[in-house]
Short mmCIF file of C-alpha atoms in Angstrom, two decimals:
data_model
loop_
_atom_site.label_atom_id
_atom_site.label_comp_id
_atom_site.label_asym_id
_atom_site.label_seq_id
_atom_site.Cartn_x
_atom_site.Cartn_y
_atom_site.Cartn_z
CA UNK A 270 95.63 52.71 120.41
CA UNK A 271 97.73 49.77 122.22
CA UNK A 272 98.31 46.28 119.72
CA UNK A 273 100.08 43.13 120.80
CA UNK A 274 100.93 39.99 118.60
CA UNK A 275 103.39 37.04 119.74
CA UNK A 276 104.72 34.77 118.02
CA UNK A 277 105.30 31.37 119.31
CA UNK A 278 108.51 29.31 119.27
CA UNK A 279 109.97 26.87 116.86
CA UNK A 280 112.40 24.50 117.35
CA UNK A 281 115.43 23.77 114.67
CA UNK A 282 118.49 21.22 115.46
CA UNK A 283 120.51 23.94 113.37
CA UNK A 284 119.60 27.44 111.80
CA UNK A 285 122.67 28.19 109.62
CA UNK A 286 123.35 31.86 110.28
CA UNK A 287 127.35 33.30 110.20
CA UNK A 288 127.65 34.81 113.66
CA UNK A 289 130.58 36.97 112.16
CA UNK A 290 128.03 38.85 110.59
CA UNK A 291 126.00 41.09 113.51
CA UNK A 292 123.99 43.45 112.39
CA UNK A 293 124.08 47.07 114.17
CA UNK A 294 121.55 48.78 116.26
CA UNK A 295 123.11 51.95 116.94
CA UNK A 296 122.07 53.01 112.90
CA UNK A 297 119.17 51.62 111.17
CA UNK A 298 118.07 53.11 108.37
CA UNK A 299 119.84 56.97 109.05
CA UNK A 300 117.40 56.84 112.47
CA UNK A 301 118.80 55.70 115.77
CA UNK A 302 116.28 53.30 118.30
CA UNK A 303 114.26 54.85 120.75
CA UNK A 304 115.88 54.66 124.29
CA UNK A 305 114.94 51.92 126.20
CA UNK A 306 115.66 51.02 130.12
CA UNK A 307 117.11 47.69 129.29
CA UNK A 308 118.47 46.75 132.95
CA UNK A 309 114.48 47.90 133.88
CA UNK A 310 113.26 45.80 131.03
CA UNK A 311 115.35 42.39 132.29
CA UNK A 312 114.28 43.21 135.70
CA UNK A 313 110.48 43.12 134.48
CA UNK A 314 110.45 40.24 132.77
CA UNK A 315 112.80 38.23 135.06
CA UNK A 316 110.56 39.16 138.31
CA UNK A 317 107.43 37.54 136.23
CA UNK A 318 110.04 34.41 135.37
CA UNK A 319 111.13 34.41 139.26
CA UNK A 320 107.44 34.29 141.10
CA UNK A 321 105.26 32.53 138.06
CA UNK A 322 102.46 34.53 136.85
CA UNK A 323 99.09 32.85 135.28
CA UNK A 324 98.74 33.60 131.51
CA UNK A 325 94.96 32.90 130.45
CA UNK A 326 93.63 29.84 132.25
CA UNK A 327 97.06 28.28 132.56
CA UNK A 328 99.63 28.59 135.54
CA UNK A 329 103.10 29.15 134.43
CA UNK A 330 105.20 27.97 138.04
CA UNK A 331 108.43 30.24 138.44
CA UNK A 332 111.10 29.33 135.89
CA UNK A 333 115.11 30.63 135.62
CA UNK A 334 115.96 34.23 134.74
CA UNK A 335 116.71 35.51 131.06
CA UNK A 336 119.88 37.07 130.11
CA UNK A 337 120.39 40.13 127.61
CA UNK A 338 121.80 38.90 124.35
CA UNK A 339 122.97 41.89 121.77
CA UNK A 340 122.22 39.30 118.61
CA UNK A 341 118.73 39.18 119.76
CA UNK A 342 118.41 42.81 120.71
CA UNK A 343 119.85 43.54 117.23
CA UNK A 344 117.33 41.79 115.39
CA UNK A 345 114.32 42.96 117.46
CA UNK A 346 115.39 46.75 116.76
CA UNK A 347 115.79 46.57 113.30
CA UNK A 348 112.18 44.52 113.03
CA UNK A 349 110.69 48.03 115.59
CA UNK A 350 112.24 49.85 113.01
CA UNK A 351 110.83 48.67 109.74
CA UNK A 352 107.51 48.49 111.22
CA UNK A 353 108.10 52.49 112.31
CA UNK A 354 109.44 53.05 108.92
CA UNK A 355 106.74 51.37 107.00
CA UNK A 356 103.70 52.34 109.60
CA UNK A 357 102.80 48.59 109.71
CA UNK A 358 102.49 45.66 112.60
CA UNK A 359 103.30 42.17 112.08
CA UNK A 360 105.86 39.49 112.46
CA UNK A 361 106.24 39.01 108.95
CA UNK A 362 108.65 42.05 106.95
CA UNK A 363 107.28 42.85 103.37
CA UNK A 364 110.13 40.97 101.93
CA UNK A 365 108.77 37.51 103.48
CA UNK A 366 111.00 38.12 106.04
CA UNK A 367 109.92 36.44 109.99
CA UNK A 368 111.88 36.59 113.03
CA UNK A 369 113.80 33.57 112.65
CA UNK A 370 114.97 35.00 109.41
CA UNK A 371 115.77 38.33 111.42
CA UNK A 372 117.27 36.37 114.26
CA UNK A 373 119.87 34.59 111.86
CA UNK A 374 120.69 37.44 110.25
CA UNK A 375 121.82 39.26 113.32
CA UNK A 376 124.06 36.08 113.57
CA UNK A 377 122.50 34.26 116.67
CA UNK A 378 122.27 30.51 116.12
CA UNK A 379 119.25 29.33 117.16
CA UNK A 380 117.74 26.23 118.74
CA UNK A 381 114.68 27.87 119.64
CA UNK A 382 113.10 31.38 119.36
CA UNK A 383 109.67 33.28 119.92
CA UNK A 384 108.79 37.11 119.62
CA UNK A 385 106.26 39.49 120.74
CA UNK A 386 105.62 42.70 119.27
CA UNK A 387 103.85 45.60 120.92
CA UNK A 388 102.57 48.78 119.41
CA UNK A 389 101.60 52.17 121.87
CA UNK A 390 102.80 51.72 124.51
CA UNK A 391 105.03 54.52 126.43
CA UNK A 392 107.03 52.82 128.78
CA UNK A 393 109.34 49.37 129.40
CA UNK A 394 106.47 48.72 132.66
CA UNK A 395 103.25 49.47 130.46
CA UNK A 396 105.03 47.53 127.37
CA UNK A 397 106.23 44.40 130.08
CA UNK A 398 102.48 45.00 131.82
CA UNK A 399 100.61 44.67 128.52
CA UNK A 400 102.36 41.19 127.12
CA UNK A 401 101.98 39.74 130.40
CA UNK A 402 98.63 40.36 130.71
CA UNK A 403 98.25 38.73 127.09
CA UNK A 404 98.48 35.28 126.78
CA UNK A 405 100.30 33.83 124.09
CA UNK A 406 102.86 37.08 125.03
CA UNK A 407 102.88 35.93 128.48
CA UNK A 408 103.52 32.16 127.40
CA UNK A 409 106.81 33.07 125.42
CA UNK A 410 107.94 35.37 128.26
CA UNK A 411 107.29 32.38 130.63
CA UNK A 412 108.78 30.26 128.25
CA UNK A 413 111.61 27.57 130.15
CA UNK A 414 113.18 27.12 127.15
CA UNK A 415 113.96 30.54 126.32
CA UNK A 416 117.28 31.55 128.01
CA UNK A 417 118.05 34.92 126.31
CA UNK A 418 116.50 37.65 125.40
CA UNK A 419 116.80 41.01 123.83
CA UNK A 420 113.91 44.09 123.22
CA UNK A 421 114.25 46.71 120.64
CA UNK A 422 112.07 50.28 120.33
CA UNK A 423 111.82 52.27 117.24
CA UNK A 424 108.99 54.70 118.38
CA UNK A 425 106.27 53.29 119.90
CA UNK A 426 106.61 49.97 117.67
CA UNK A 427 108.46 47.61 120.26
CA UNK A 428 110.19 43.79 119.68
CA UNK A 429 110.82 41.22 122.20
CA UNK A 430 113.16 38.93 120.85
CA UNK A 431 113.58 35.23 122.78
CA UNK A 432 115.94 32.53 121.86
CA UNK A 433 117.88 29.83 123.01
CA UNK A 434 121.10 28.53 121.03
#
């Protein structure tokens, strides 16, 4: 079974997070993060930035390329993880916990942010294929005002974290 939820963006003239204080990806939890094709990944989403796809009924036209951002990518691993860990799906962690909370955490400073999460799928085309063709999933990936991104895996539970600072 295949699941998809995104998250849209908010907006915040500061989000007070100590960028100091990453968090790590390579351990979460005594389990490492599934391997994921992250030049493949960037490549995906940046072709769909770089031609403009249609999401729904509405036209996005082609808009500048993401870049990878470790903060982000952080963040969106250890939210793939908890939702592995805990055999749930949703934005929101059992301790109240959303991804601008995640986001901060992993010390990127926000102006805005959006996420999409994706359950089943196998690979970074299928996972890429599936948002797009979703679309409040394709809207954040589409997004203008996104500039970086970063994608976590933890199974088959995957994060798509957006932001720009």
């Amino acid at each position: 079974m295949i699941y998809l939820s995104a998250l849209i963006l908010f907006f915040s003239p500061f989000a007070g997070a100590s960028p100091d204080m990453p968090m790590p990806v390579a351990v979460i939890s005594g389990m490492a993060p599934t391997t994921l094709d992250k030049t493949l990944l960037l490549k995906l989403v940046n072709e769909a930035r770089g031609k403009g796809v249609q999401c729904g009924d509405v036209w996005y036209p082609p808009v500048a390329p993401l870049s990878w951002n470790i903060q982000l990518e952080a963040a969106a691993t250890l939210h793939s993880a908890d939702m592995f860990r805990k055999k749930y799906f949703s934005h929101i962690e059992d301790d109240g916990s959303t991804a601008n909370t995640r986001i901060e955490k992993a010390g990127y400073i926000w102006m805005t942010y959006g996420e999409n999460i994706a359950f089943g799928y196998a690979t970074e085309k299928d996972v890429v294929d599936g948002w797009l063709k979703s679309p409040g999933h394709c809207k954040n990936i589409m997004n203008k005002a996104f500039k970086e991104v970063g994608i976590g895996r933890v199974g088959d539970y995957w994060t798509q974290d957006f932001g720009s600072k």
